[in-house]
């Protein structure tokens, strides 16, 4: 079986090493690793024409890759629009300029990372660094989509003093009221600030783990239909939440991506999701899929 329908995106983890330790982001148990430009080039060549965009992230902070410029150049060569997720602390100097490269389609700034790492610190300096980037983007890259992520809905940390201060800074910078809009995290969760700059709301979730209880009910996921992931060591996984490669579909060094994504295990997962069934143990222990419950029930009802 071959893959002929383009995926929306591939999550290619160029580094699983982060410069922060956030409470909402679990520890990476794998060995620290950065993907070499040589390996990334092999992956990028196969992704060309297969995906609409490449996300240089699964775990870790992509801007800490010492050869980030070479990674972006390979994306340009293979015409792979880049979706970049960063905590924003390294958006200075050359790295900031690289993030504004024409091949970069979207930048996601994880503002919720500040509260977990700088307890008691004034958020003003951090927010000014963020706004320096957004202002420069408006001057140089009016076509660049920017998401200011503040994932603080429905959680213990929701509307903490730090996040309240973040909202205040955003309101002052963009002249908007940065309160929760009528958000439905299954559909619309963005508030337009200006141009192509958005405030992105969401709730936090528990990452899937084999230690969690199994769900004895229908389930659906977009993994292997809209996206898949490639770890820094070349391991292919079905979704961006399989941080430890529990569902190891294969290695890009050993087998073409087309073959890996068309393997019996991948096909079984994809067909299961299409029927509202969770085939893999890890999927049966994933809480993120709760937001797709209604679709899973419809799929099963329609069988």
Tab-separated table of C-alpha atoms in Angstrom:
chain	number	residue	atom	x	y	z
A	1	UNK	CA	0.000	0.000	0.000
A	2	UNK	CA	1.400	3.429	-0.914
A	3	UNK	CA	0.601	6.824	0.569
A	4	UNK	CA	-0.842	9.128	-2.075
A	5	UNK	CA	-2.811	11.701	-0.024
A	6	UNK	CA	-0.620	14.526	1.314
A	7	UNK	CA	-0.408	14.913	5.066
A	8	UNK	CA	-1.106	18.278	6.613
A	9	UNK	CA	2.199	18.242	8.455
A	10	UNK	CA	5.121	16.201	9.722
A	11	UNK	CA	6.607	16.872	13.150
A	12	UNK	CA	10.353	16.532	12.714
A	13	UNK	CA	12.189	16.795	16.011
A	14	UNK	CA	15.521	18.429	15.242
A	15	UNK	CA	16.400	18.526	18.955
A	16	UNK	CA	14.867	16.799	21.972
A	17	UNK	CA	16.832	19.084	24.295
A	18	UNK	CA	15.101	22.089	25.851
A	19	UNK	CA	16.458	25.151	27.630
A	20	UNK	CA	13.511	25.111	30.054
A	21	UNK	CA	11.672	22.654	32.291
A	22	UNK	CA	7.948	23.308	32.086
A	23	UNK	CA	5.423	21.638	34.376
A	24	UNK	CA	3.081	20.938	31.454
A	25	UNK	CA	5.814	19.338	29.329
A	26	UNK	CA	6.992	15.882	30.503
A	27	UNK	CA	10.628	14.910	30.853
A	28	UNK	CA	12.200	13.261	27.833
A	29	UNK	CA	13.479	9.852	28.887
A	30	UNK	CA	15.385	9.254	25.661
A	31	UNK	CA	19.055	10.194	25.401
A	32	UNK	CA	19.676	13.842	24.515
A	33	UNK	CA	20.062	14.144	20.778
A	34	UNK	CA	20.048	16.594	17.905
A	35	UNK	CA	19.239	15.559	14.363
A	36	UNK	CA	22.172	16.089	12.030
A	37	UNK	CA	21.625	18.221	8.917
A	38	UNK	CA	22.592	15.149	6.883
A	39	UNK	CA	19.772	13.064	8.361
A	40	UNK	CA	17.355	15.985	8.192
A	41	UNK	CA	18.192	16.402	4.519
A	42	UNK	CA	17.278	12.772	3.845
A	43	UNK	CA	13.978	13.234	5.699
A	44	UNK	CA	13.238	16.564	3.997
A	45	UNK	CA	13.784	15.096	0.528
A	46	UNK	CA	11.134	12.464	1.253
A	47	UNK	CA	8.716	14.933	2.845
A	48	UNK	CA	8.708	17.175	-0.219
A	49	UNK	CA	5.325	16.696	-1.873
A	50	UNK	CA	4.143	14.470	0.995
A	51	UNK	CA	3.289	17.189	3.535
A	52	UNK	CA	1.947	20.737	3.434
A	53	UNK	CA	4.428	21.884	6.085
A	54	UNK	CA	7.088	20.628	8.468
A	55	UNK	CA	6.988	21.407	12.189
A	56	UNK	CA	10.524	21.529	13.566
A	57	UNK	CA	9.353	20.291	16.920
A	58	UNK	CA	8.097	17.285	18.787
A	59	UNK	CA	10.000	17.633	22.038
A	60	UNK	CA	12.812	20.099	22.792
A	61	UNK	CA	13.563	23.679	21.723
A	62	UNK	CA	14.383	23.850	17.996
A	63	UNK	CA	16.207	27.185	18.236
A	64	UNK	CA	18.947	25.603	20.354
A	65	UNK	CA	20.096	23.515	17.382
A	66	UNK	CA	23.600	24.812	16.520
A	67	UNK	CA	22.962	24.276	12.804
A	68	UNK	CA	19.473	25.733	12.694
A	69	UNK	CA	20.374	27.847	9.658
A	70	UNK	CA	21.383	24.692	7.728
A	71	UNK	CA	18.072	23.049	8.685
A	72	UNK	CA	16.115	26.016	7.338
A	73	UNK	CA	18.186	26.045	4.142
A	74	UNK	CA	17.298	22.389	3.551
A	75	UNK	CA	13.631	23.273	4.034
A	76	UNK	CA	14.029	26.006	1.424
A	77	UNK	CA	15.765	23.679	-1.019
A	78	UNK	CA	13.023	21.074	-0.685
A	79	UNK	CA	10.250	23.699	-0.632
A	80	UNK	CA	8.961	22.694	2.806
A	81	UNK	CA	7.142	25.555	4.581
A	82	UNK	CA	8.173	25.638	8.242
A	83	UNK	CA	5.950	25.754	11.306
A	84	UNK	CA	8.160	26.735	14.243
A	85	UNK	CA	7.269	26.300	17.932
A	86	UNK	CA	9.509	27.982	20.503
A	87	UNK	CA	9.379	29.371	24.032
A	88	UNK	CA	10.848	32.569	22.610
A	89	UNK	CA	13.808	32.968	24.970
A	90	UNK	CA	16.293	32.450	22.136
A	91	UNK	CA	14.599	34.829	19.691
A	92	UNK	CA	17.493	37.256	19.567
A	93	UNK	CA	20.156	38.210	17.045
A	94	UNK	CA	20.774	35.720	14.250
A	95	UNK	CA	18.181	33.238	15.519
A	96	UNK	CA	15.500	35.928	15.449
A	97	UNK	CA	16.444	36.779	11.872
A	98	UNK	CA	16.332	33.101	10.894
A	99	UNK	CA	12.837	32.783	12.370
A	100	UNK	CA	11.806	35.533	9.943
A	101	UNK	CA	13.164	33.648	6.916
A	102	UNK	CA	10.787	33.453	3.927
A	103	UNK	CA	10.515	29.651	4.248
A	104	UNK	CA	8.982	30.018	7.745
A	105	UNK	CA	5.187	30.052	7.425
A	106	UNK	CA	4.185	30.226	11.095
A	107	UNK	CA	5.797	30.849	14.483
A	108	UNK	CA	4.139	29.616	17.688
A	109	UNK	CA	5.360	31.317	20.873
A	110	UNK	CA	4.633	29.286	24.015
A	111	UNK	CA	4.026	32.098	26.497
A	112	UNK	CA	2.828	29.696	29.195
A	113	UNK	CA	6.429	28.507	29.579
A	114	UNK	CA	7.388	31.584	31.633
A	115	UNK	CA	5.286	30.832	34.710
A	116	UNK	CA	6.735	27.350	35.144
A	117	UNK	CA	10.383	28.439	35.034
A	118	UNK	CA	10.631	31.937	36.476
A	119	UNK	CA	8.533	31.893	39.628
A	120	UNK	CA	8.487	35.319	41.234
A	121	UNK	CA	10.154	36.979	38.245
A	122	UNK	CA	8.769	39.989	36.399
A	123	UNK	CA	7.413	38.915	33.029
A	124	UNK	CA	7.915	42.358	31.459
A	125	UNK	CA	11.373	41.701	29.997
A	126	UNK	CA	10.256	38.428	28.471
A	127	UNK	CA	7.176	39.982	26.915
A	128	UNK	CA	9.220	42.838	25.459
A	129	UNK	CA	11.430	40.270	23.721
A	130	UNK	CA	8.292	38.667	22.305
A	131	UNK	CA	6.957	42.031	21.136
A	132	UNK	CA	10.295	42.958	19.556
A	133	UNK	CA	9.873	39.866	17.421
A	134	UNK	CA	6.227	40.542	16.533
A	135	UNK	CA	6.989	44.168	15.622
A	136	UNK	CA	9.909	43.130	13.442
A	137	UNK	CA	7.730	40.476	11.816
A	138	UNK	CA	5.115	43.097	10.974
A	139	UNK	CA	7.820	45.168	9.265
A	140	UNK	CA	9.606	42.380	7.404
A	141	UNK	CA	7.111	39.512	7.111
A	142	UNK	CA	3.523	40.750	7.043
A	143	UNK	CA	2.586	37.329	5.631
A	144	UNK	CA	3.971	35.422	8.638
A	145	UNK	CA	1.417	33.823	10.945
A	146	UNK	CA	2.247	34.216	14.624
A	147	UNK	CA	0.439	32.436	17.454
A	148	UNK	CA	0.961	33.714	20.996
A	149	UNK	CA	0.077	30.548	22.887
A	150	UNK	CA	-1.379	30.892	26.361
A	151	UNK	CA	-2.655	27.466	27.230
A	152	UNK	CA	-4.155	28.261	30.620
A	153	UNK	CA	-7.804	27.276	30.281
A	154	UNK	CA	-9.435	24.837	32.719
A	155	UNK	CA	-6.336	24.045	34.748
A	156	UNK	CA	-4.838	24.429	38.206
A	157	UNK	CA	-2.534	27.125	36.836
A	158	UNK	CA	-5.330	28.859	34.941
A	159	UNK	CA	-5.201	32.625	35.313
A	160	UNK	CA	-2.166	32.584	37.589
A	161	UNK	CA	-0.633	35.947	38.489
A	162	UNK	CA	2.004	35.451	35.775
A	163	UNK	CA	-0.492	34.586	33.074
A	164	UNK	CA	-2.693	37.487	34.124
A	165	UNK	CA	0.332	39.763	33.676
A	166	UNK	CA	0.993	38.201	30.252
A	167	UNK	CA	-2.575	38.957	29.233
A	168	UNK	CA	-2.206	42.542	30.458
A	169	UNK	CA	0.951	43.075	28.387
A	170	UNK	CA	-0.766	41.648	25.303
A	171	UNK	CA	-3.774	43.906	25.829
A	172	UNK	CA	-1.528	46.976	26.105
A	173	UNK	CA	0.607	46.055	23.086
A	174	UNK	CA	-2.244	45.252	20.725
A	175	UNK	CA	-5.036	47.388	22.175
A	176	UNK	CA	-7.374	44.458	22.755
A	177	UNK	CA	-9.038	42.811	25.717
A	178	UNK	CA	-7.154	39.535	26.123
A	179	UNK	CA	-9.859	37.763	28.089
A	180	UNK	CA	-11.184	34.335	27.186
A	181	UNK	CA	-13.331	34.585	24.086
A	182	UNK	CA	-16.158	32.112	23.482
A	183	UNK	CA	-13.635	29.318	23.034
A	184	UNK	CA	-14.477	25.806	21.922
A	185	UNK	CA	-11.135	23.990	21.851
A	186	UNK	CA	-12.590	21.515	19.351
A	187	UNK	CA	-13.147	24.307	16.831
A	188	UNK	CA	-12.169	27.967	17.182
A	189	UNK	CA	-9.632	28.929	19.826
A	190	UNK	CA	-7.856	31.967	18.392
A	191	UNK	CA	-8.348	35.676	19.073
A	192	UNK	CA	-7.090	37.958	16.280
A	193	UNK	CA	-4.779	40.624	17.692
A	194	UNK	CA	-3.575	42.357	14.543
A	195	UNK	CA	-2.676	41.419	10.973
A	196	UNK	CA	-1.726	37.734	11.175
A	197	UNK	CA	-0.907	37.736	14.880
A	198	UNK	CA	-3.241	35.692	17.084
A	199	UNK	CA	-3.661	34.866	20.746
A	200	UNK	CA	-4.114	31.099	20.920
A	201	UNK	CA	-6.070	29.642	23.849
A	202	UNK	CA	-6.217	26.019	24.914
A	203	UNK	CA	-6.393	23.785	27.951
A	204	UNK	CA	-3.565	21.620	29.188
A	205	UNK	CA	-3.658	17.862	29.018
A	206	UNK	CA	-1.982	14.772	30.406
A	207	UNK	CA	0.480	13.261	27.969
A	208	UNK	CA	-0.263	9.654	26.978
A	209	UNK	CA	1.589	7.003	28.938
A	210	UNK	CA	1.388	3.252	29.357
A	211	UNK	CA	1.135	3.960	33.104
A	212	UNK	CA	-2.302	5.556	32.660
A	213	UNK	CA	-5.509	3.490	32.852
A	214	UNK	CA	-6.851	2.037	29.622
A	215	UNK	CA	-9.978	3.599	28.079
A	216	UNK	CA	-12.694	1.048	27.426
A	217	UNK	CA	-14.576	3.059	24.812
A	218	UNK	CA	-14.431	4.348	21.221
A	219	UNK	CA	-11.696	6.743	20.186
A	220	UNK	CA	-10.448	8.799	17.279
A	221	UNK	CA	-7.186	10.538	16.440
A	222	UNK	CA	-5.797	12.486	13.483
A	223	UNK	CA	-2.489	10.647	13.815
A	224	UNK	CA	-1.375	9.036	10.530
A	225	UNK	CA	-4.134	10.833	8.615
A	226	UNK	CA	-3.224	14.508	9.031
A	227	UNK	CA	0.238	14.134	10.594
A	228	UNK	CA	3.023	11.919	11.890
A	229	UNK	CA	6.327	12.477	13.686
A	230	UNK	CA	10.029	11.770	13.261
A	231	UNK	CA	12.239	11.761	16.345
A	232	UNK	CA	15.743	13.213	16.392
A	233	UNK	CA	17.235	9.734	15.958
A	234	UNK	CA	15.109	9.014	12.876
A	235	UNK	CA	12.370	6.977	14.565
A	236	UNK	CA	8.956	7.444	12.936
A	237	UNK	CA	5.942	7.713	15.267
A	238	UNK	CA	2.226	8.121	14.496
A	239	UNK	CA	1.642	11.400	16.312
A	240	UNK	CA	3.311	14.333	18.027
A	241	UNK	CA	2.437	13.018	21.520
A	242	UNK	CA	4.389	9.746	21.276
A	243	UNK	CA	7.411	11.335	22.907
A	244	UNK	CA	9.216	8.072	23.758
A	245	UNK	CA	8.468	6.198	20.501
A	246	UNK	CA	6.265	3.655	22.242
A	247	UNK	CA	4.724	3.081	18.811
A	248	UNK	CA	7.923	2.714	16.806
A	249	UNK	CA	6.904	2.424	13.162
A	250	UNK	CA	10.434	2.257	11.771
A	251	UNK	CA	13.664	4.152	11.124
A	252	UNK	CA	14.079	6.575	8.227
A	253	UNK	CA	17.721	5.492	7.956
A	254	UNK	CA	16.631	1.938	7.145
A	255	UNK	CA	13.426	2.307	5.137
A	256	UNK	CA	11.674	4.976	3.023
A	257	UNK	CA	9.003	7.017	4.783
A	258	UNK	CA	6.428	5.864	2.240
A	259	UNK	CA	7.028	2.247	3.227
A	260	UNK	CA	7.028	2.973	6.955
A	261	UNK	CA	3.724	4.861	6.793
A	262	UNK	CA	2.197	2.064	4.681
A	263	UNK	CA	3.359	-0.728	7.024
A	264	UNK	CA	0.767	-3.171	8.427
A	265	UNK	CA	0.992	-1.575	11.902
A	266	UNK	CA	0.448	1.944	10.545
A	267	UNK	CA	-2.402	0.811	8.301
A	268	UNK	CA	-4.105	-0.976	11.201
A	269	UNK	CA	-3.953	2.180	13.310
A	270	UNK	CA	-5.262	4.365	10.492
A	271	UNK	CA	-8.118	2.013	9.713
A	272	UNK	CA	-8.956	1.724	13.403
A	273	UNK	CA	-9.235	5.491	13.826
A	274	UNK	CA	-11.476	5.639	10.745
A	275	UNK	CA	-13.881	3.266	12.526
A	276	UNK	CA	-13.606	4.944	15.946
A	277	UNK	CA	-11.377	2.206	17.334
A	278	UNK	CA	-8.111	2.529	19.266
A	279	UNK	CA	-5.752	-0.274	18.235
A	280	UNK	CA	-2.574	0.541	20.168
A	281	UNK	CA	-2.168	0.385	23.953
A	282	UNK	CA	-0.731	3.902	24.085
A	283	UNK	CA	-3.726	5.314	22.183
A	284	UNK	CA	-6.066	3.565	24.634
A	285	UNK	CA	-4.335	5.500	27.420
A	286	UNK	CA	-4.319	8.927	25.740
A	287	UNK	CA	-6.424	11.671	27.348
A	288	UNK	CA	-5.891	14.188	24.532
A	289	UNK	CA	-8.292	12.212	22.350
A	290	UNK	CA	-11.127	13.024	24.767
A	291	UNK	CA	-11.797	16.105	22.656
A	292	UNK	CA	-12.587	13.837	19.699
A	293	UNK	CA	-15.121	11.677	21.566
A	294	UNK	CA	-18.131	12.892	19.626
A	295	UNK	CA	-16.478	12.079	16.308
A	296	UNK	CA	-15.512	8.610	17.549
A	297	UNK	CA	-19.087	7.946	18.613
A	298	UNK	CA	-20.408	9.079	15.216
A	299	UNK	CA	-17.932	6.827	13.431
A	300	UNK	CA	-18.984	3.822	15.463
A	301	UNK	CA	-22.673	4.633	15.072
A	302	UNK	CA	-22.244	4.796	11.299
A	303	UNK	CA	-20.646	1.356	10.956
